[in-house]
């Protein structure tokens, strides 16, 4: 199994898609509740597996294009088939996943194995009939959106009009129509005329969940820009600019790096957005640009270790974050296979671990604690014994229920709220 | 977990730095720590991943950190101090090259074919090389800065034929840019034996890609955008064609 690089529930939560470093997409489906297996409700089993992207070689630059799936976004379901967008660094693909549980039998001109029947054997007109067969799930690529990004694509976001979507790379954001593959519109371009003057890149972008003309993009300098596509064709001028003033007392050489935003997500309500930087998660009210309304420390104990984390490159890890269905709780990952949830109203937070040792099936997860002072209590872990190779970068929350998917390197964990 | 056994002890007492940042910086360890951070950052920038394009966000963040340190060192006056001592030729060159980076570049005229592939290279020298090879898409040929850039090359990579290679490369790119049916004869009249060198250079360069000289690679991975992709490819095809003809004759 390869390293999981993206996790995403669909709009109903019945399907869960994962993309990995090898370009594969694996889709899990939630089992329906049946009388014979009442406990199976909530279990996700493999529904479909397919190779979405292959490694490519850019001959002009003599560089490989990785097949790693950076993002998967589902389209809302409009017929029996399911559609999703998956992207690597350069190319976005629209996949159709459809079920087939019937096959046609009794063709007039063909044998059962597909060979043409001898003309003299055809003595009567035979109309094929549909017979049931074992369920087969097929994934087929319907569109390929290529050659529009010079830099590495970091985000894709489906618009609420369900007809367009955006794709963002380090310096540009393009707007696509789902039906059109040979053309895309550039809506943001922050590439300086002279690349040597480059000091800021785009790190994430997302459409507003309800207003199809509004999108946001975050930067490596810790700022978020909200743009309105009605104001101009090229949205280089933002409508709103979100930035928290820097705390001068905590300034260091690493201040800018740790302020770089790795993920931005609108709340389901559309009233708030959440940003993840290296040490914290911030919730912003779209009506207030000068500071976030809530700030949650994910792993503040790492602040004194920033130099080591810079040396081993961990400081550049891009953690994602997600909302639960009702926007009451937010979740994000950390190191040592820990992930954190924050309840916004009660300000309660929890640290849980996604690992085989600490999670037996159906067992309740034990809360974990990192020891920040000298004295280590029982069951606590010291900062120095954290495993920085075990990082949880990708998590997803079921759109309606309290089911979460946590990707720990090459393992996928699914946790559910215990219902008595 | 953390890398152990490093000669250069990486300081984890961030509070020390932050405490002294606003105060007196006379503590010798602060300068040492800052210098080691600068060295570490420069090493990170120069690590070129030959097979996959480097992460632009990471490169930009590291470069900004380097600039920040340099600005502070300039304000301190320690910048002059380091220039005065020659603390190893290699680090001095790196400092000079970042100075060049901060100068405004001569490559203003990118023209219509804005080279969208101007990837922010970790290797500052190759940044210069890349910008100069952008002339493949545009007609601009700026002579003076190219001398500067070739000087930088000689500093880091003293290869004798680099200068000649660059010269013949420029000739080829300029003539291809002005290409028209009538100028095919012009191409041939300008032929000289340096084209042979170019061909061997080409084949030699491709096989050298894995040996770790980012700058030589970057000149040939000339930036292009999606629209001019075909133009560049056809230009290269023409180049092969020309070389073929030369060899036959």
XYZ file of C-alpha atoms in Angstrom, chain A:
420
model
C 0.000 0.000 0.000
C 1.290 3.420 -0.882
C 1.350 6.626 1.140
C -2.114 8.188 1.188
C -2.032 11.737 -0.100
C -5.676 12.801 0.035
C -8.932 11.723 1.703
C -12.422 12.958 0.843
C -15.995 11.975 1.654
C -18.638 12.531 -0.993
C -21.690 14.724 -0.399
C -23.737 11.990 1.256
C -20.863 10.393 3.087
C -21.615 7.012 1.633
C -18.438 7.042 -0.391
C -14.929 7.804 0.797
C -12.168 8.348 -1.730
C -8.457 8.157 -1.056
C -5.628 9.019 -3.410
C -2.091 7.837 -2.938
C 1.445 8.586 -3.960
C 1.331 5.942 -6.661
C -1.480 7.680 -8.523
C -4.128 5.218 -7.416
C -7.600 6.083 -6.191
C -9.381 3.723 -3.808
C -13.049 4.329 -3.090
C -14.749 2.869 -0.026
C -18.484 2.469 0.317
C -20.460 2.413 3.496
C -22.244 -0.815 4.171
C -25.977 -0.604 4.405
C -27.607 -1.689 7.567
C -29.019 -5.167 7.261
C -30.935 -7.249 9.709
C -28.510 -10.125 9.475
C -25.489 -7.963 10.256
C -26.668 -5.128 12.463
C -23.153 -4.197 13.511
C -21.959 -3.746 9.977
C -23.596 -0.346 9.652
C -20.852 2.151 9.477
C -18.260 -0.145 8.005
C -16.611 1.012 4.873
C -15.434 -1.558 2.361
C -13.546 -1.202 -0.867
C -15.876 -0.231 -3.675
C -13.550 0.590 -6.529
C -9.841 0.880 -7.206
C -8.325 2.449 -10.262
C -5.149 4.033 -11.500
C -5.911 7.710 -11.934
C -2.571 9.187 -12.917
C 0.607 7.712 -14.306
C 4.102 9.091 -13.886
C 5.088 11.346 -16.747
C 8.296 12.796 -17.968
C 8.610 16.362 -19.134
C 11.187 15.989 -21.860
C 11.720 19.682 -22.309
C 12.734 20.217 -18.721
C 14.100 16.721 -18.064
C 11.975 16.432 -14.985
C 9.553 13.835 -13.778
C 5.937 14.701 -13.168
C 4.841 12.803 -10.105
C 1.723 10.708 -10.299
C 0.899 11.413 -6.677
C -2.739 12.441 -6.266
C -2.731 15.823 -4.578
C -6.467 16.302 -4.207
C -9.754 14.549 -4.868
C -13.036 16.432 -4.967
C -16.412 14.800 -5.512
C -19.097 16.242 -7.697
C -22.637 16.206 -6.366
C -24.507 13.199 -7.603
C -26.905 13.878 -10.447
C -27.634 10.376 -11.747
C -26.819 6.801 -10.915
C -23.111 7.307 -11.559
C -20.627 9.067 -9.303
C -18.164 11.657 -10.522
C -14.985 12.906 -8.947
C -12.090 15.134 -9.900
C -8.586 13.934 -9.108
C -5.417 15.859 -9.723
C -1.669 15.402 -9.630
C 0.844 18.233 -10.004
C -0.127 19.095 -13.551
C -3.293 17.374 -14.782
C -6.852 17.157 -13.489
C -9.088 14.285 -14.488
C -12.814 13.778 -14.208
C -13.672 10.160 -13.402
C -17.014 8.459 -13.711
C -17.665 5.586 -11.375
C -20.643 3.518 -12.399
C -22.149 0.212 -11.397
C -23.075 -2.562 -13.673
C -25.193 -5.398 -12.347
C -26.882 -6.597 -15.489
C -25.589 -7.913 -18.740
C -27.247 -8.516 -22.031
C -27.583 -12.086 -23.219
C -28.892 -13.627 -26.396
C -27.536 -11.346 -29.059
C -28.784 -11.950 -32.544
C -25.483 -11.831 -34.356
C -22.989 -12.636 -31.611
C -22.185 -15.724 -29.605
C -22.031 -15.634 -25.843
C -18.276 -15.200 -25.996
C -18.599 -12.299 -28.407
C -17.653 -13.980 -31.636
C -19.811 -13.347 -34.668
C -22.207 -16.115 -35.421
C -22.027 -17.849 -38.761
C -24.676 -16.291 -41.062
C -26.290 -19.598 -41.843
C -26.848 -20.258 -38.157
C -28.961 -17.159 -37.810
C -32.364 -18.621 -38.519
C -34.555 -16.426 -36.399
C -34.560 -12.953 -34.891
C -33.372 -12.978 -31.320
C -33.673 -9.972 -29.053
C -31.169 -9.797 -26.199
C -32.483 -9.912 -22.661
C -30.935 -8.413 -19.527
C -29.788 -10.926 -16.973
C -28.433 -10.105 -13.531
C -24.742 -10.476 -12.932
C -22.299 -9.897 -10.108
C -21.942 -6.232 -9.324
C -19.116 -4.655 -11.221
C -17.914 -1.142 -10.503
C -16.248 0.579 -13.395
C -14.211 3.734 -13.333
C -13.669 5.528 -16.598
C -11.925 8.819 -17.294
C -14.391 11.237 -18.853
C -12.329 14.406 -19.122
C -8.689 15.301 -18.895
C -7.849 18.911 -18.084
C -4.202 19.284 -18.956
C -1.542 21.780 -19.911
C -2.881 24.698 -17.943
C -0.510 24.743 -15.014
C 3.138 25.571 -15.118
C 3.576 25.105 -11.398
C 2.373 22.380 -9.072
C -1.361 22.162 -8.522
C -2.154 22.305 -4.814
C -5.951 22.694 -4.808
C -9.090 22.017 -6.765
C -12.524 23.184 -5.715
C -15.914 22.509 -7.277
C -18.145 25.559 -7.531
C -21.637 25.629 -6.082
C -22.978 26.047 -9.609
C -21.860 22.450 -10.193
C -20.682 23.472 -13.630
C -17.311 25.061 -12.995
C -14.336 24.418 -10.768
C -11.056 26.086 -9.958
C -7.545 24.684 -9.881
C -4.734 26.482 -8.110
C -0.977 26.110 -8.419
C 1.795 28.016 -6.681
C 1.287 31.182 -8.671
C -1.969 30.972 -10.607
C -5.584 29.989 -10.269
C -7.582 28.805 -13.266
C -11.313 28.482 -13.745
C -12.619 25.549 -15.735
C -15.933 24.412 -17.055
C -16.483 20.732 -16.447
C -17.490 20.177 -20.050
C -14.597 22.024 -21.644
C -11.087 20.608 -21.555
C -9.258 22.679 -24.125
C -9.653 26.009 -22.415
C -9.459 27.438 -18.944
C -9.614 31.000 -17.687
C -6.902 32.427 -15.532
C -8.487 34.287 -12.644
C -5.523 34.898 -10.351
C -1.915 35.422 -11.353
C 0.630 36.437 -8.760
C 3.704 35.613 -10.777
C 6.023 38.608 -10.727
C 7.513 39.823 -13.975
C 10.883 38.952 -12.549
C 10.951 35.606 -10.806
C 13.740 36.771 -8.577
C 11.257 39.080 -6.889
C 9.057 36.170 -5.903
C 8.444 36.135 -2.182
C 4.946 34.713 -1.830
C 3.109 31.735 -3.310
C -0.460 30.471 -3.309
C -0.881 27.553 -0.939
C -4.599 26.694 -1.121
C -7.822 27.889 -2.724
C -11.506 27.116 -2.326
C -14.864 28.257 -3.653
C -17.478 29.552 -1.275
C -20.039 26.803 -0.580
C -23.028 28.957 -1.545
C -21.881 32.031 -3.463
C -20.655 30.847 -6.819
C -18.812 34.101 -7.473
C -16.676 34.034 -4.327
C -13.498 32.133 -3.647
C -10.544 32.475 -1.297
C -6.882 31.681 -1.608
C -4.227 31.498 1.055
C -0.558 32.368 0.797
C 2.785 31.353 2.203
C 2.878 34.618 4.145
C -0.135 33.694 6.230
C -2.678 35.853 4.436
C -6.022 34.983 2.886
C -7.568 36.867 0.015
C -11.246 36.674 -0.792
C -12.101 37.425 -4.385
C -15.345 38.179 -6.146
C -15.436 37.104 -9.781
C -18.096 39.664 -10.547
C -15.735 42.545 -9.967
C -13.302 41.724 -12.753
C -12.183 38.935 -14.999
C -8.749 38.790 -13.429
C -9.077 38.694 -9.677
C -5.648 40.009 -8.812
C -7.333 42.683 -6.712
C -8.905 41.068 -3.710
C -12.218 42.035 -2.229
C -11.172 41.150 1.294
C -7.757 40.643 2.822
C -7.438 38.588 5.984
C -4.273 38.864 8.020
C -3.575 38.678 11.694
C -1.058 41.244 12.900
C 2.162 39.629 13.979
C 2.962 39.317 17.643
C 6.318 41.088 17.935
C 7.264 39.232 21.098
C 7.275 35.876 19.355
C 9.138 36.939 16.275
C 11.940 34.671 15.090
C 13.585 33.723 11.849
C 10.955 31.041 11.498
C 7.974 33.320 11.968
C 7.175 33.537 8.303
C 7.577 29.828 7.673
C 5.262 28.838 10.480
C 2.718 31.418 9.440
C 2.454 29.894 5.963
C -1.070 28.557 5.559
C -1.240 24.939 4.471
C -5.008 24.588 4.143
C -8.119 26.756 3.993
C -11.675 25.451 4.339
C -14.997 27.217 4.397
C -17.464 26.153 7.040
C -20.565 24.397 5.759
C -22.588 27.446 6.665
C -20.399 29.683 4.565
C -20.096 32.201 7.372
C -16.631 31.179 8.539
C -13.427 29.840 7.128
C -10.650 27.912 8.825
C -6.936 28.139 8.101
C -4.160 25.812 9.221
C -0.653 27.051 9.717
C 2.202 25.076 11.209
C 1.329 25.401 14.875
C -2.314 26.433 14.974
C -5.760 26.400 13.426
C -7.629 29.691 13.086
C -11.293 30.302 12.476
C -12.115 33.526 10.646
C -15.410 35.327 10.375
C -15.729 36.420 6.753
C -16.986 39.763 7.972
C -13.863 40.521 9.972
C -10.550 40.812 8.202
C -8.169 42.031 10.831
C -7.965 38.950 13.014
C -9.415 35.453 13.416
C -12.303 34.924 15.823
C -10.844 31.735 17.228
C -7.327 30.325 17.444
C -6.539 26.788 18.507
C -3.013 25.627 19.332
C -2.376 22.266 17.762
C 1.078 21.488 19.111
C 2.485 24.614 20.709
C 5.202 22.504 22.373
C 6.939 22.427 19.000
C 7.637 26.156 19.069
C 10.865 25.624 20.945
C 11.918 22.952 18.468
C 11.508 24.963 15.301
C 15.171 24.918 14.391
C 15.360 21.140 14.474
C 12.117 20.931 12.566
C 13.577 23.314 10.006
C 16.657 21.171 9.704
C 14.750 17.952 9.071
C 12.255 19.747 6.821
C 9.279 18.902 9.030
C 8.531 22.602 9.318
C 7.363 22.475 5.710
C 4.786 19.741 6.319
C 1.382 20.749 5.022
C -1.341 19.746 7.445
C -4.966 19.835 6.376
C -7.983 20.610 8.520
C -11.698 19.901 8.337
C -15.069 20.852 9.812
C -17.698 18.455 11.048
C -21.119 18.583 9.452
C -22.588 21.103 11.853
C -19.433 23.268 12.023
C -19.284 22.743 15.765
C -16.020 20.824 15.781
C -12.814 21.086 13.794
C -10.115 18.490 13.308
C -6.526 18.503 12.198
C -3.508 16.210 12.338
C -0.181 16.324 14.122
C 2.906 14.124 14.593
C 3.302 10.713 16.182
C 0.064 9.715 14.449
C -1.803 12.096 16.718
C -4.788 14.053 15.531
C -6.635 16.779 17.374
C -10.263 17.804 17.560
C -11.509 21.116 18.943
C -15.068 21.749 20.014
C -15.757 25.362 19.286
C -18.495 26.044 21.814
C -17.097 24.279 24.831
C -13.485 24.893 23.886
C -12.785 21.280 24.672
C -10.008 19.682 22.749
C -8.812 16.143 22.482
C -5.722 14.386 21.218
C -6.193 10.937 19.775
C -3.839 8.502 18.142
C -4.340 6.577 14.931
C -2.231 3.479 15.203
C -2.722 -0.231 15.312
C -1.432 -0.567 18.830
C -3.753 1.961 20.322
C -6.928 1.181 18.412
C -8.487 -2.219 18.477
C -11.627 -2.548 16.365
C -14.710 -1.337 18.251
C -12.590 -0.142 21.173
C -12.861 3.421 22.370
C -9.843 5.576 21.645
C -7.893 6.638 24.641
C -7.044 10.319 24.828
C -3.334 11.049 24.532
C -1.271 13.744 26.100
C 2.067 15.249 25.297
C 4.145 16.167 28.299
C 5.395 19.713 28.026
C 6.865 20.176 31.477
C 9.742 18.320 33.020
C 7.756 15.792 34.951
C 6.249 13.141 32.771
C 3.082 11.583 34.056
C 2.100 8.045 33.307
C 0.830 7.546 29.739
C 2.185 10.901 28.685
C 4.678 11.241 25.891
C 7.574 13.645 25.943
C 8.163 15.933 23.015
C 11.515 14.338 22.302
C 10.027 10.894 21.916
C 7.483 11.970 19.315
C 7.927 10.257 16.001
C 8.100 12.984 13.378
C 7.923 10.495 10.550
C 4.428 9.531 11.592
C 2.495 12.555 10.529
C -1.223 12.867 9.952
C -1.621 15.365 7.168
C -4.987 14.306 5.751
C -8.239 13.884 7.613
C -11.880 14.001 6.597
C -15.180 14.249 8.453
C -18.419 12.672 7.281
C -20.739 15.459 6.086
C -23.569 14.490 8.414
C -22.501 11.964 10.995
C -19.631 11.719 13.408
C -17.475 9.447 11.356
C -13.925 10.514 10.630
C -11.302 9.225 8.243
C -7.682 9.645 9.241
C -4.786 8.862 6.924
C -1.647 7.780 8.756
C 1.077 7.426 6.131
C -0.108 4.346 4.234
C -2.937 3.318 6.512
C -6.467 4.623 6.578
C -8.309 4.698 9.891
C -12.024 5.179 10.263
C -13.430 6.200 13.601
C -17.031 6.508 14.585
C -18.762 8.060 17.507
C -19.892 5.353 19.842
C -23.657 5.080 19.801
C -25.233 3.167 22.639
